[in-house]
Tab-separated table of C-alpha atoms in Angstrom:
chain	number	residue	atom	x	y	z
A	1033	MET	CA	24.940	12.232	-20.890
A	1034	ASN	CA	22.574	10.045	-22.939
A	1035	LEU	CA	19.762	11.939	-24.630
A	1036	THR	CA	17.143	10.645	-27.082
A	1037	ILE	CA	15.052	12.676	-29.520
A	1038	SER	CA	12.039	12.125	-27.222
A	1039	GLN	CA	13.928	13.594	-24.282
A	1040	LEU	CA	15.117	16.429	-26.476
A	1041	ARG	CA	11.493	17.534	-26.855
A	1042	ASP	CA	11.037	17.591	-23.063
A	1043	ALA	CA	14.315	19.399	-22.461
A	1044	LEU	CA	13.393	22.151	-24.935
A	1045	SER	CA	9.675	22.291	-24.140
A	1046	GLU	CA	9.844	26.015	-23.296
A	1047	PHE	CA	10.946	26.771	-26.868
A	1048	ASP	CA	9.330	26.132	-30.233
A	1049	LEU	CA	11.018	23.007	-31.617
A	1050	LEU	CA	10.392	22.353	-35.308
A	1051	ILE	CA	11.351	18.844	-36.355
A	1052	SER	CA	10.142	16.635	-39.181
A	1053	GLU	CA	8.285	13.435	-38.386
A	1054	ASP	CA	11.018	11.370	-39.982
A	1055	ASN	CA	13.751	12.978	-37.876
A	1056	ALA	CA	11.599	12.755	-34.733
A	1057	LYS	CA	11.516	8.949	-35.064
A	1058	ASP	CA	15.311	8.637	-35.345
A	1059	PRO	CA	16.446	6.235	-32.551
A	1060	ILE	CA	19.756	8.057	-32.154
A	1061	VAL	CA	21.133	8.558	-28.601
A	1062	PHE	CA	23.303	11.660	-28.087
A	1063	LYS	CA	26.367	11.271	-25.905
A	1064	ARG	CA	27.218	14.974	-25.720
A	1065	VAL	CA	26.396	18.450	-27.059
A	1066	GLU	CA	28.780	20.679	-29.023
A	1067	LEU	CA	28.593	24.047	-30.746
A	1068	PHE	CA	28.942	23.608	-34.508
A	1069	THR	CA	31.454	25.658	-36.469
A	1070	THR	CA	32.814	24.000	-39.569
A	1071	GLN	CA	33.850	20.565	-38.252
A	1072	SER	CA	32.628	17.294	-39.705
A	1073	ILE	CA	29.472	15.730	-38.246
A	1074	GLU	CA	30.324	12.817	-35.935
A	1075	PRO	CA	27.823	10.144	-34.790
A	1076	GLY	CA	26.354	10.425	-31.297
A	1077	ILE	CA	26.915	14.177	-30.967
A	1078	LEU	CA	24.190	16.850	-31.009
A	1079	TYR	CA	25.454	20.021	-32.650
A	1080	ILE	CA	23.947	23.473	-32.012
A	1081	VAL	CA	24.175	26.032	-34.793
A	1082	HIS	CA	23.277	29.634	-33.926
A	1083	ASN	CA	21.780	31.855	-36.635
A	1084	ASP	CA	23.416	35.271	-36.245
A	1085	LEU	CA	21.036	36.828	-38.780
A	1086	ALA	CA	17.922	36.343	-36.638
A	1087	GLU	CA	18.207	38.156	-33.314
A	1088	GLY	CA	15.751	39.496	-30.698
A	1089	PRO	CA	12.274	37.940	-30.794
A	1090	TYR	CA	13.241	36.152	-34.023
A	1091	THR	CA	16.224	34.355	-32.522
A	1092	GLN	CA	16.660	30.989	-34.144
A	1093	SER	CA	19.058	28.088	-33.652
A	1094	GLN	CA	19.480	24.844	-35.522
A	1095	LEU	CA	20.173	21.338	-34.233
A	1096	LEU	CA	22.292	19.053	-36.347
A	1097	TRP	CA	23.288	15.397	-35.972
A	1098	SER	CA	24.334	12.333	-37.903
A	1099	ARG	CA	21.306	10.052	-38.268
A	1100	SER	CA	21.498	6.535	-36.879
A	1101	ASP	CA	21.345	5.059	-40.380
A	1102	LYS	CA	24.091	7.525	-41.452
A	1103	SER	CA	22.221	8.139	-44.692
A	1104	THR	CA	21.775	11.862	-44.110
A	1105	ASN	CA	22.144	14.426	-41.367
A	1106	GLY	CA	19.207	15.008	-39.018
A	1107	THR	CA	18.082	18.578	-38.473
A	1108	ALA	CA	15.671	20.567	-36.315
A	1109	ALA	CA	15.033	24.262	-35.798
A	1110	VAL	CA	14.492	25.929	-32.417
A	1111	MET	CA	12.683	29.250	-32.456
A	1112	GLY	CA	13.182	31.821	-29.700
A	1113	ALA	CA	16.456	30.494	-28.309
A	1114	ASN	CA	20.138	31.150	-28.842
A	1115	ALA	CA	22.902	28.595	-28.446
A	1116	ALA	CA	23.627	29.436	-24.793
A	1117	GLN	CA	19.960	29.041	-23.823
A	1118	LEU	CA	19.811	25.652	-25.524
A	1119	VAL	CA	22.950	24.422	-23.790
A	1120	ASN	CA	21.595	25.540	-20.411
A	1121	ALA	CA	18.221	23.893	-21.009
A	1122	LEU	CA	19.812	20.626	-22.119
A	1123	SER	CA	22.215	20.628	-19.155
A	1124	LYS	CA	19.392	21.280	-16.701
A	1125	TYR	CA	17.287	18.442	-18.115
A	1126	THR	CA	20.103	15.887	-18.198
A	1127	ASN	CA	21.100	16.767	-14.622
A	1128	GLU	CA	17.512	16.301	-13.415
A	1129	PHE	CA	17.191	13.007	-15.298
A	1130	GLN	CA	20.492	11.756	-13.870
A	1131	SER	CA	19.424	12.796	-10.361
A	1132	CYS	CA	16.182	10.836	-10.814
A	1133	CYS	CA	18.093	7.707	-11.876
A	1134	ASP	CA	20.538	8.093	-8.969
A	1135	ALA	CA	17.638	8.476	-6.505
A	1136	MET	CA	15.935	5.364	-7.901
A	1137	ARG	CA	19.169	3.348	-7.605
A	1138	GLU	CA	19.754	4.628	-4.067
A	1139	ALA	CA	16.215	3.719	-2.970
A	1140	TYR	CA	16.117	0.358	-4.732
A	1141	TYR	CA	19.611	-1.069	-4.261
A	1142	ARG	CA	20.951	0.515	-1.087
A	1143	ASN	CA	17.775	1.139	0.943
A	1144	LYS	CA	15.643	-1.665	-0.548
A	1145	ASP	CA	12.825	0.869	-0.550
A	1146	LEU	CA	10.431	0.208	-3.426
A	1147	GLN	CA	8.161	2.990	-2.150
A	1148	GLY	CA	11.023	5.496	-2.398
A	1149	PHE	CA	11.901	4.135	-5.826
A	1150	CYS	CA	8.376	4.904	-7.082
A	1151	GLN	CA	8.473	8.328	-5.430
A	1152	ALA	CA	11.728	9.281	-7.168
A	1153	LEU	CA	10.271	8.459	-10.597
A	1154	SER	CA	7.000	10.209	-9.711
A	1155	GLU	CA	8.776	13.451	-8.815
A	1156	PHE	CA	10.566	13.466	-12.170
A	1157	VAL	CA	7.553	12.670	-14.382
A	1158	GLY	CA	5.043	14.694	-12.332
A	1159	ASN	CA	2.448	11.906	-12.073
A	1160	PRO	CA	1.636	9.029	-9.668
A	1161	VAL	CA	3.684	5.840	-10.082
A	1162	VAL	CA	2.643	2.322	-8.989
A	1163	ALA	CA	4.720	-0.892	-9.012
A	1164	TYR	CA	3.051	-4.299	-9.393
A	1165	ASP	CA	4.275	-7.835	-8.726
A	1166	ALA	CA	3.927	-10.847	-11.026
A	1167	SER	CA	0.382	-11.472	-9.783
A	1168	LEU	CA	-0.535	-8.019	-11.168
A	1169	LEU	CA	-1.258	-6.634	-7.690
A	1170	PRO	CA	0.277	-3.324	-6.516
A	1171	VAL	CA	3.143	-3.705	-4.062
A	1172	ALA	CA	4.230	-0.053	-3.743
A	1173	GLN	CA	3.334	3.398	-4.986
A	1174	SER	CA	4.441	7.011	-4.855
A	1175	ILE	CA	2.571	9.438	-2.625
A	1176	ILE	CA	-0.996	9.615	-3.947
A	1177	PRO	CA	-3.589	11.871	-2.267
A	1178	LYS	CA	-6.701	10.003	-1.175
A	1179	ASP	CA	-9.009	11.855	-3.566
A	1180	ILE	CA	-6.669	11.138	-6.484
A	1181	ALA	CA	-6.406	7.483	-5.434
A	1182	LEU	CA	-10.177	7.172	-5.556
A	1183	GLN	CA	-10.140	8.834	-8.968
A	1184	MET	CA	-7.533	6.347	-10.193
A	1185	PHE	CA	-8.964	3.210	-8.642
A	1186	GLY	CA	-12.539	4.147	-7.693
A	1187	ALA	CA	-15.403	1.684	-7.832
A	1188	GLU	CA	-16.333	2.749	-11.356
A	1189	LYS	CA	-12.871	1.633	-12.484
A	1190	ALA	CA	-13.261	-1.892	-11.116
A	1191	ASN	CA	-14.541	-3.476	-14.289
A	1192	LYS	CA	-13.104	-6.275	-16.358
A	1193	GLU	CA	-12.452	-4.132	-19.415
A	1194	PHE	CA	-10.403	-1.609	-17.455
A	1195	VAL	CA	-8.278	-4.288	-15.827
A	1196	LEU	CA	-7.624	-6.075	-19.130
A	1197	HIS	CA	-6.428	-2.787	-20.627
A	1198	THR	CA	-4.112	-1.979	-17.733
A	1199	VAL	CA	-2.244	-5.266	-17.371
A	1200	PRO	CA	0.850	-6.107	-19.419
A	1201	ASP	CA	0.416	-7.559	-22.913
A	1202	TRP	CA	0.366	-11.320	-22.819
A	1203	LYS	CA	-0.464	-14.372	-24.848
A	1204	ARG	CA	-1.219	-18.003	-24.074
A	1205	GLU	CA	1.572	-20.399	-24.965
A	1206	ASN	CA	1.630	-24.036	-23.822
A	1207	ASN	CA	-1.078	-23.228	-21.255
A	1208	GLU	CA	1.106	-20.530	-19.691
A	1209	ASP	CA	0.906	-16.737	-19.711
A	1210	VAL	CA	3.759	-15.294	-21.742
A	1211	PHE	CA	4.223	-11.546	-21.386
A	1212	THR	CA	5.201	-9.897	-24.620
A	1213	ARG	CA	5.443	-6.152	-24.002
A	1214	VAL	CA	8.867	-4.781	-24.927
A	1215	GLY	CA	9.712	-1.304	-23.668
A	1216	ALA	CA	7.281	1.265	-22.288
A	1217	LYS	CA	3.815	1.376	-23.827
A	1218	ARG	CA	0.836	3.708	-23.493
A	1219	ILE	CA	-2.390	2.034	-22.370
A	1220	SER	CA	-5.820	3.165	-21.159
A	1221	ASP	CA	-9.302	1.947	-20.461
A	1222	SER	CA	-11.864	1.907	-23.243
A	1223	SER	CA	-13.205	5.347	-22.352
A	1224	GLY	CA	-9.759	6.912	-22.361
A	1225	ASP	CA	-10.479	8.495	-18.970
A	1226	GLN	CA	-7.426	6.961	-17.315
A	1227	PRO	CA	-4.416	6.982	-19.681
A	1228	THR	CA	-1.312	5.293	-18.304
A	1229	ALA	CA	2.117	4.158	-19.426
A	1230	ALA	CA	3.611	0.863	-18.286
A	1231	VAL	CA	6.777	-1.171	-18.665
A	1232	ASN	CA	7.553	-4.773	-17.694
A	1233	VAL	CA	10.188	-5.826	-15.178
A	1234	LEU	CA	11.944	-8.935	-16.493
A	1235	PHE	CA	14.686	-10.994	-14.843
A	1236	LYS	CA	16.518	-13.543	-17.000
A	1237	GLY	CA	13.545	-13.523	-19.339
A	1238	GLU	CA	10.995	-14.155	-16.567
A	1239	PHE	CA	8.177	-11.675	-15.933
A	1240	MET	CA	8.508	-10.292	-12.379
A	1241	GLY	CA	6.015	-7.409	-12.471
A	1242	TYR	CA	5.585	-3.995	-14.033
A	1243	ILE	CA	5.778	-0.274	-13.302
A	1244	GLU	CA	3.022	2.122	-14.312
A	1245	ILE	CA	2.676	5.912	-14.589
A	1246	PHE	CA	-0.872	7.252	-14.241
A	1247	GLU	CA	-1.694	10.361	-16.270
A	1248	VAL	CA	-3.354	12.430	-13.529
A	1249	TYR	CA	-1.696	15.840	-13.269
A	1250	LYS	CA	-0.200	16.277	-16.766
A	1251	PRO	CA	0.129	14.407	-20.076
A	1252	ILE	CA	2.794	11.693	-20.174
A	1253	THR	CA	5.482	12.695	-22.668
A	1254	ASP	CA	7.628	10.441	-24.831
A	1255	GLY	CA	10.646	11.595	-22.838
A	1256	GLU	CA	9.017	10.388	-19.626
A	1257	MET	CA	8.512	7.005	-21.290
A	1258	VAL	CA	12.309	6.853	-21.527
A	1259	ALA	CA	12.521	7.516	-17.776
A	1260	LEU	CA	10.004	4.710	-17.214
A	1261	GLU	CA	12.195	2.314	-19.187
A	1262	ALA	CA	15.212	3.431	-17.144
A	1263	ALA	CA	13.277	2.542	-13.968
A	1264	ALA	CA	12.531	-0.913	-15.369
A	1265	ASP	CA	16.221	-1.423	-16.185
A	1266	ILE	CA	17.131	-0.621	-12.575
A	1267	ALA	CA	14.510	-2.965	-11.129
A	1268	SER	CA	15.231	-5.754	-13.630
A	1269	ALA	CA	18.879	-5.960	-12.595
A	1270	SER	CA	17.874	-7.330	-9.168
A	1271	PRO	CA	14.091	-7.623	-8.748
A	1272	TYR	CA	14.135	-8.519	-5.038
A	1273	SER	CA	10.888	-6.654	-4.380
A	1274	PHE	CA	8.992	-8.455	-7.115
A	1275	GLU	CA	9.629	-12.066	-6.061
A	1276	GLU	CA	8.939	-14.351	-3.103
A	1277	SER	CA	11.439	-14.361	-0.242
A	1278	GLY	CA	9.559	-16.529	2.234
A	1279	PHE	CA	10.142	-13.907	4.945
A	1280	LEU	CA	6.616	-13.942	6.306
A	1281	ILE	CA	6.131	-17.649	5.699
A	1282	SER	CA	8.945	-18.321	8.161
A	1283	ARG	CA	7.325	-16.020	10.731
A	1284	LEU	CA	3.932	-17.672	10.353
A	1285	GLU	CA	5.187	-21.241	10.111
A	1286	GLY	CA	3.140	-23.668	12.155
A	1287	ARG	CA	0.352	-21.182	12.847
A	1288	GLY	CA	-2.153	-22.719	10.412
A	1289	VAL	CA	-2.479	-19.522	8.404
A	1290	LYS	CA	-4.423	-19.801	5.151
A	1291	GLY	CA	-2.816	-18.776	1.879
A	1292	ASP	CA	0.724	-17.941	0.830
A	1293	LEU	CA	2.487	-14.817	2.024
A	1294	THR	CA	5.259	-13.217	0.031
A	1295	SER	CA	7.762	-10.418	0.429
A	1296	SER	CA	5.265	-8.128	-1.300
A	1297	TRP	CA	3.670	-7.722	2.118
A	1298	PHE	CA	6.761	-5.862	3.259
A	1299	SER	CA	7.870	-4.237	0.024
A	1300	ALA	CA	5.895	-1.097	0.944
A	1301	LEU	CA	5.708	-1.406	4.732
A	1302	HIS	CA	8.067	1.052	6.405
A	1303	TRP	CA	8.655	-0.042	9.999
A	1304	ALA	CA	11.219	0.287	12.753
A	1305	LYS	CA	11.749	-1.887	15.814
A	1306	ASP	CA	9.638	0.285	18.107
A	1307	ASP	CA	6.846	1.109	15.653
A	1308	GLY	CA	3.338	0.048	16.621
A	1309	THR	CA	1.961	-2.117	13.817
A	1310	TYR	CA	-1.470	-3.688	13.579
A	1311	VAL	CA	-3.443	-5.908	11.228
A	1312	ILE	CA	-6.819	-5.097	9.656
A	1313	ALA	CA	-8.944	-7.912	8.193
A	1314	VAL	CA	-11.912	-7.334	5.895
A	1315	CYS	CA	-14.298	-10.273	5.684
A	1316	LEU	CA	-15.719	-10.356	2.172
A	1317	PRO	CA	-19.297	-11.431	1.388
A	1318	GLU	CA	-19.523	-14.979	0.034
A	1319	GLU	CA	-20.561	-13.778	-3.413
A	1320	LYS	CA	-17.388	-11.640	-3.625
A	1321	THR	CA	-14.711	-14.115	-2.466
A	1322	GLY	CA	-14.679	-15.916	-5.830
A	1323	ASP	CA	-14.696	-12.681	-7.848
A	1324	LYS	CA	-11.005	-11.996	-8.432
A	1325	LEU	CA	-11.703	-8.555	-9.871
A	1326	SER	CA	-13.623	-7.395	-6.783
A	1327	VAL	CA	-11.048	-8.895	-4.407
A	1328	ASP	CA	-8.125	-7.304	-6.271
A	1329	HIS	CA	-9.924	-3.962	-6.164
A	1330	VAL	CA	-10.280	-4.138	-2.365
A	1331	VAL	CA	-6.622	-5.189	-1.992
A	1332	ARG	CA	-5.485	-2.326	-4.205
A	1333	MET	CA	-7.589	0.285	-2.428
A	1334	LEU	CA	-6.424	-0.741	1.054
A	1335	ARG	CA	-2.849	-0.156	-0.039
A	1336	LEU	CA	-3.744	3.296	-1.321
A	1337	LEU	CA	-6.028	4.349	1.547
A	1338	LEU	CA	-3.628	3.264	4.316
A	1339	PRO	CA	-0.225	4.998	3.947
A	1340	TYR	CA	2.701	2.568	3.661
A	1341	SER	CA	0.449	-0.440	4.321
A	1342	VAL	CA	0.628	-3.773	2.528
A	1343	SER	CA	-2.299	-6.082	1.871
A	1344	GLN	CA	-3.227	-9.410	0.351
A	1345	GLN	CA	-6.171	-11.786	0.063
A	1346	MET	CA	-6.078	-14.727	2.470
A	1347	GLY	CA	-9.048	-17.057	2.113
A	1348	GLU	CA	-12.273	-15.109	2.555
A	1349	MET	CA	-10.385	-12.173	4.050
A	1350	VAL	CA	-8.432	-9.256	2.657
A	1351	VAL	CA	-5.737	-8.550	5.237
A	1352	ALA	CA	-3.599	-5.397	5.597
A	1353	VAL	CA	-0.544	-4.808	7.781
A	1354	VAL	CA	-0.399	-1.154	8.841
A	1355	ASN	CA	2.228	0.940	10.611
A	1356	GLY	CA	0.594	2.998	13.357
A	1357	ARG	CA	3.311	5.630	13.020
A	1358	PHE	CA	1.729	6.739	9.730
A	1359	ILE	CA	-1.979	6.220	10.447
A	1360	GLY	CA	-3.741	5.452	13.725
A	1361	ARG	CA	-5.913	2.368	14.038
A	1362	GLU	CA	-9.193	4.255	14.594
A	1363	LYS	CA	-8.615	6.504	11.575
A	1364	ALA	CA	-7.644	3.511	9.443
A	1365	LEU	CA	-10.825	1.645	10.383
A	1366	ASP	CA	-12.912	4.711	9.518
A	1367	SER	CA	-11.222	5.006	6.092
A	1368	VAL	CA	-11.791	1.333	5.283
A	1369	ALA	CA	-15.421	1.522	6.435
A	1370	ASP	CA	-16.022	4.598	4.249
A	1371	PHE	CA	-14.519	2.809	1.249
A	1372	LEU	CA	-16.672	-0.310	1.742
A	1373	THR	CA	-19.725	1.929	2.059
A	1374	GLN	CA	-18.889	3.513	-1.314
A	1375	LEU	CA	-18.745	0.029	-2.826
A	1376	LYS	CA	-22.071	-0.817	-1.153
A	1377	MET	CA	-20.395	-3.751	0.580
A	1378	PRO	CA	-21.140	-4.791	4.190
A	1379	ILE	CA	-18.687	-3.530	6.797
A	1380	TYR	CA	-17.186	-6.698	8.262
A	1381	ILE	CA	-13.888	-5.373	9.636
A	1382	GLY	CA	-11.622	-6.663	12.400
A	1383	ALA	CA	-8.439	-5.152	13.820
A	1384	SER	CA	-5.721	-6.710	15.944
A	1385	GLU	CA	-4.265	-5.076	19.000
A	1386	ILE	CA	-1.294	-2.759	18.374
A	1387	MET	CA	1.964	-4.724	18.319
A	1388	GLN	CA	5.583	-3.605	18.573
A	1389	GLY	CA	7.321	-4.159	15.253
A	1390	VAL	CA	6.410	-7.285	13.293
A	1391	GLY	CA	7.543	-10.014	15.682
A	1392	LEU	CA	3.943	-10.874	16.646
A	1393	LEU	CA	2.525	-10.573	13.143
A	1394	HIS	CA	1.204	-14.150	13.169
A	1395	GLU	CA	-0.852	-13.445	16.298
A	1396	GLY	CA	-2.000	-10.112	14.896
A	1397	TYR	CA	-3.317	-11.845	11.784
A	1398	GLU	CA	-5.235	-14.443	13.809
A	1399	HIS	CA	-6.691	-11.796	16.122
A	1400	ALA	CA	-7.769	-9.503	13.257
A	1401	GLU	CA	-9.353	-12.433	11.400
A	1402	PHE	CA	-11.259	-13.483	14.529
A	1403	ALA	CA	-12.457	-9.901	15.137
A	1404	ALA	CA	-13.689	-9.695	11.523
A	1405	ARG	CA	-15.673	-12.921	11.979
A	1406	ILE	CA	-17.206	-11.461	15.144
A	1407	SER	CA	-18.108	-8.331	13.147
A	1408	LYS	CA	-19.809	-10.482	10.533
A	1409	SER	CA	-21.758	-12.424	13.169
A	1410	LYS	CA	-22.954	-9.106	14.627
A	1411	LYS	CA	-24.110	-7.955	11.156
A	1412	GLY	CA	-21.415	-5.377	10.618
A	1413	GLY	CA	-19.248	-2.665	12.122
A	1414	ALA	CA	-15.561	-2.480	12.982
A	1415	VAL	CA	-14.466	-4.704	15.891
A	1416	CYS	CA	-11.103	-4.432	17.649
A	1417	PHE	CA	-9.614	-7.553	19.187
A	1418	GLU	CA	-9.731	-6.069	22.679
A	1419	GLU	CA	-13.537	-6.116	22.418
A	1420	CYS	CA	-13.670	-9.851	21.727
A	1421	ARG	CA	-10.607	-11.158	23.557
A	1422	PHE	CA	-12.672	-13.358	25.870
A	1423	ALA	CA	-14.677	-14.812	22.973
A	1424	TYR	CA	-11.336	-15.703	21.319
A	1425	LEU	CA	-10.107	-17.387	24.495
A	1426	ASN	CA	-13.429	-19.182	24.852
A	1427	GLU	CA	-13.168	-20.565	21.313
A	1428	LEU	CA	-9.517	-21.485	21.778
A	1429	CYS	CA	-9.997	-23.330	25.078
A	1430	ASP	CA	-13.647	-24.419	24.748
A	1431	LEU	CA	-14.451	-22.886	28.129
A	1432	ASP	CA	-18.205	-23.350	27.778
A	1433	GLU	CA	-17.799	-27.122	27.809
A	1434	ASN	CA	-16.077	-26.868	31.195
A	1435	LYS	CA	-18.147	-23.981	32.548
A	1436	SER	CA	-19.281	-25.818	35.675
A	1437	LEU	CA	-15.661	-26.592	36.579
A	1438	ILE	CA	-14.349	-23.065	35.944
A	1439	VAL	CA	-16.949	-20.661	37.366
A	1440	ASP	CA	-16.144	-19.676	40.939
A	1441	GLY	CA	-18.991	-20.598	43.328
A	1442	ARG	CA	-19.147	-17.052	44.680
A	1443	ILE	CA	-19.624	-15.659	41.162
A	1444	ALA	CA	-22.309	-18.248	40.409
A	1445	ARG	CA	-24.204	-17.183	43.547
A	1446	MET	CA	-23.734	-13.479	42.681
A	1447	ARG	CA	-25.147	-14.063	39.201
A	1448	ALA	CA	-28.165	-15.875	40.596
A	1449	ASP	CA	-28.774	-12.961	42.963
A	1450	ASP	CA	-28.458	-10.496	40.042
A	1451	GLU	CA	-31.068	-12.357	38.035
A	1452	ALA	CA	-33.430	-12.487	41.005
A	1453	ALA	CA	-33.015	-8.844	42.023
A	1454	GLY	CA	-32.334	-7.248	38.619
A	1455	THR	CA	-28.900	-5.973	39.695
A	1456	ASP	CA	-25.651	-6.002	37.731
A	1457	ASN	CA	-23.012	-6.866	40.307
A	1458	VAL	CA	-21.226	-9.410	38.058
A	1459	GLU	CA	-20.903	-6.795	35.297
A	1460	THR	CA	-19.503	-4.344	37.842
A	1461	LEU	CA	-16.903	-6.818	39.137
A	1462	CYS	CA	-15.885	-7.736	35.576
A	1463	ALA	CA	-15.499	-4.082	34.534
A	1464	TYR	CA	-13.509	-3.281	37.700
A	1465	ILE	CA	-10.979	-6.019	36.934
A	1466	GLU	CA	-10.745	-5.193	33.215
A	1467	THR	CA	-10.120	-1.479	33.865
A	1468	GLY	CA	-7.181	-2.298	36.131
A	1469	PHE	CA	-9.085	-1.793	39.420
A	1470	SER	CA	-9.963	1.829	38.539
A	1471	LEU	CA	-13.025	3.317	40.244
A	1472	GLY	CA	-13.258	6.175	37.753
A	1473	ALA	CA	-12.902	4.024	34.614
A	1474	THR	CA	-15.414	1.477	35.927
A	1475	ALA	CA	-17.930	4.192	36.762
A	1476	GLU	CA	-17.504	5.702	33.296
A	1477	ALA	CA	-17.918	2.320	31.571
A	1478	LEU	CA	-21.126	1.556	33.493
A	1479	HIS	CA	-22.422	5.163	33.429
A	1480	VAL	CA	-22.764	5.408	37.215
A	1481	HIS	CA	-21.174	7.500	39.974
A	1482	ARG	CA	-17.845	6.509	41.567
A	1483	ASN	CA	-19.556	6.215	44.949
A	1484	THR	CA	-21.885	3.584	43.486
A	1485	ILE	CA	-18.872	1.469	42.494
A	1486	SER	CA	-17.336	1.886	45.970
A	1487	TYR	CA	-20.603	0.769	47.559
A	1488	ARG	CA	-20.805	-2.314	45.347
A	1489	LEU	CA	-17.197	-3.299	46.083
A	1490	LYS	CA	-18.000	-3.184	49.788
A	1491	ARG	CA	-20.982	-5.483	49.173
A	1492	PHE	CA	-18.757	-7.934	47.249
A	1493	ARG	CA	-16.489	-8.156	50.284
A	1494	ASP	CA	-19.218	-8.372	52.921
A	1495	GLU	CA	-21.721	-10.637	51.135
A	1496	TYR	CA	-19.544	-12.788	48.837
A	1497	GLY	CA	-16.079	-12.683	50.393
A	1498	ILE	CA	-14.483	-11.051	47.324
A	1499	ASP	CA	-12.204	-8.195	48.349
A	1500	LEU	CA	-10.627	-6.266	45.449
A	1501	SER	CA	-10.399	-2.900	47.186
A	1502	VAL	CA	-6.656	-3.444	47.584
A	1503	PRO	CA	-4.410	-5.411	45.195
A	1504	VAL	CA	-3.760	-8.385	47.487
A	1505	GLN	CA	-5.243	-11.104	45.291
A	1506	GLY	CA	-2.890	-13.345	43.337
A	1507	LYS	CA	-2.948	-13.114	39.535
A	1508	ASP	CA	-4.386	-16.613	39.232
A	1509	VAL	CA	-7.278	-15.669	41.522
A	1510	VAL	CA	-8.016	-12.475	39.576
A	1511	LEU	CA	-7.915	-14.398	36.285
A	1512	LEU	CA	-10.298	-17.019	37.654
A	1513	LEU	CA	-12.704	-14.303	38.823
A	1514	LEU	CA	-12.595	-12.609	35.414
A	1515	LEU	CA	-13.210	-15.882	33.549
A	1516	SER	CA	-16.023	-16.712	35.944
A	1517	CYS	CA	-17.677	-13.339	35.365
A	1518	ARG	CA	-17.471	-13.660	31.599
A	1519	LEU	CA	-18.830	-17.198	31.559
A	1520	ALA	CA	-21.564	-16.325	34.033
A	1521	MET	CA	-22.652	-13.456	31.754
A	1522	GLY	CA	-22.857	-15.935	28.871
A	1523	GLU	CA	-20.043	-14.424	26.761
């Protein structure tokens, strides 16, 4: 066991520990605990001396050790505890601390699970834990309830002063940022409303990121600062989650995607081969895209609002990759819209279709970005890619330029008849194809009776020679009819 004076306070918190300020600052680390009789005091050992003269409610024990400077012996008194109680309390604490360290190593090294790493530390210290990469953006966090997340990172917290007080210490040296914080340090915003403790993650002297405990449920103790430093030691040995791996760059290569993507996208994204993932894109107002503080706030909140999601700014968009196993697309869009409303920002949100795994991530990004641009052009609201698929195809292939060559003559005549008679036969045919030739779904989409759809289909066959009552048409014919309908309707 390794136990510092700071941890000693936590381990014996249920008792009344009386220790002088000078002894409390002793940097000694205890390797083991022994009961003191008459032996000599050896360095690195915490001795427990029981006072037989004070029993019952006045039970008292004494702690004894050789100070790190070896000048004198360190001492402390513990009121209300006998030797056996102290040994049990110290054993319990050291076992829990060791279990925390083992869980962090298991999550970080074996499972490569930065989220689980944060959760293990959070369970030991009793407060939320967040890990940040070198760009000072969160890449993973312990479980944080939505209301607590808003308390930690709400709109009122998104101010320059708060951010400057919650980033690692740094100085400018040769036009570069040099991070100077050594060990865990307590920090807070100017109001003191959000105290935290943070420690840097360094690899061969290079700053890779930092880990932060937020004081939400209970005060952060000095002993928990030691646990925070232990977490940094684990991460610093192999900071794979805090540096670029090029994983997503290789998947998006050649797709013309704006911005750089790093492994931080996947550091917190739990996914399996058959999971349904999707991409959400938030189109930021022009006045916000150049405001790093506002952008970082949106990025941070998306990661907290959407369980196990990862997000990053890409151009004028903030993009999040979400696992549908943890939160459905509709619920996710509602949460993001509510958050933007709180910030009094316009709701320009797009979502890709649901994909299997991450193999089609590049397409999902493009589709979500396009849907967000459609949302912005419509002055707001969440838009799913399925709602604007034809507009995407139209932009991709420039169908309008070749409209006269693509639109089927029968559809052109049907549209002219609709405009003359005020009917909506083209809309009916389009809906019938898009719903998979379903009478019920088409009737529901157009708010008419099934018999009305059946009657119209008969008219299509008799008057225009288009028979879709049975699936005998080739796929190319059906596609041409669908494109013709969409172009004829001006979409």
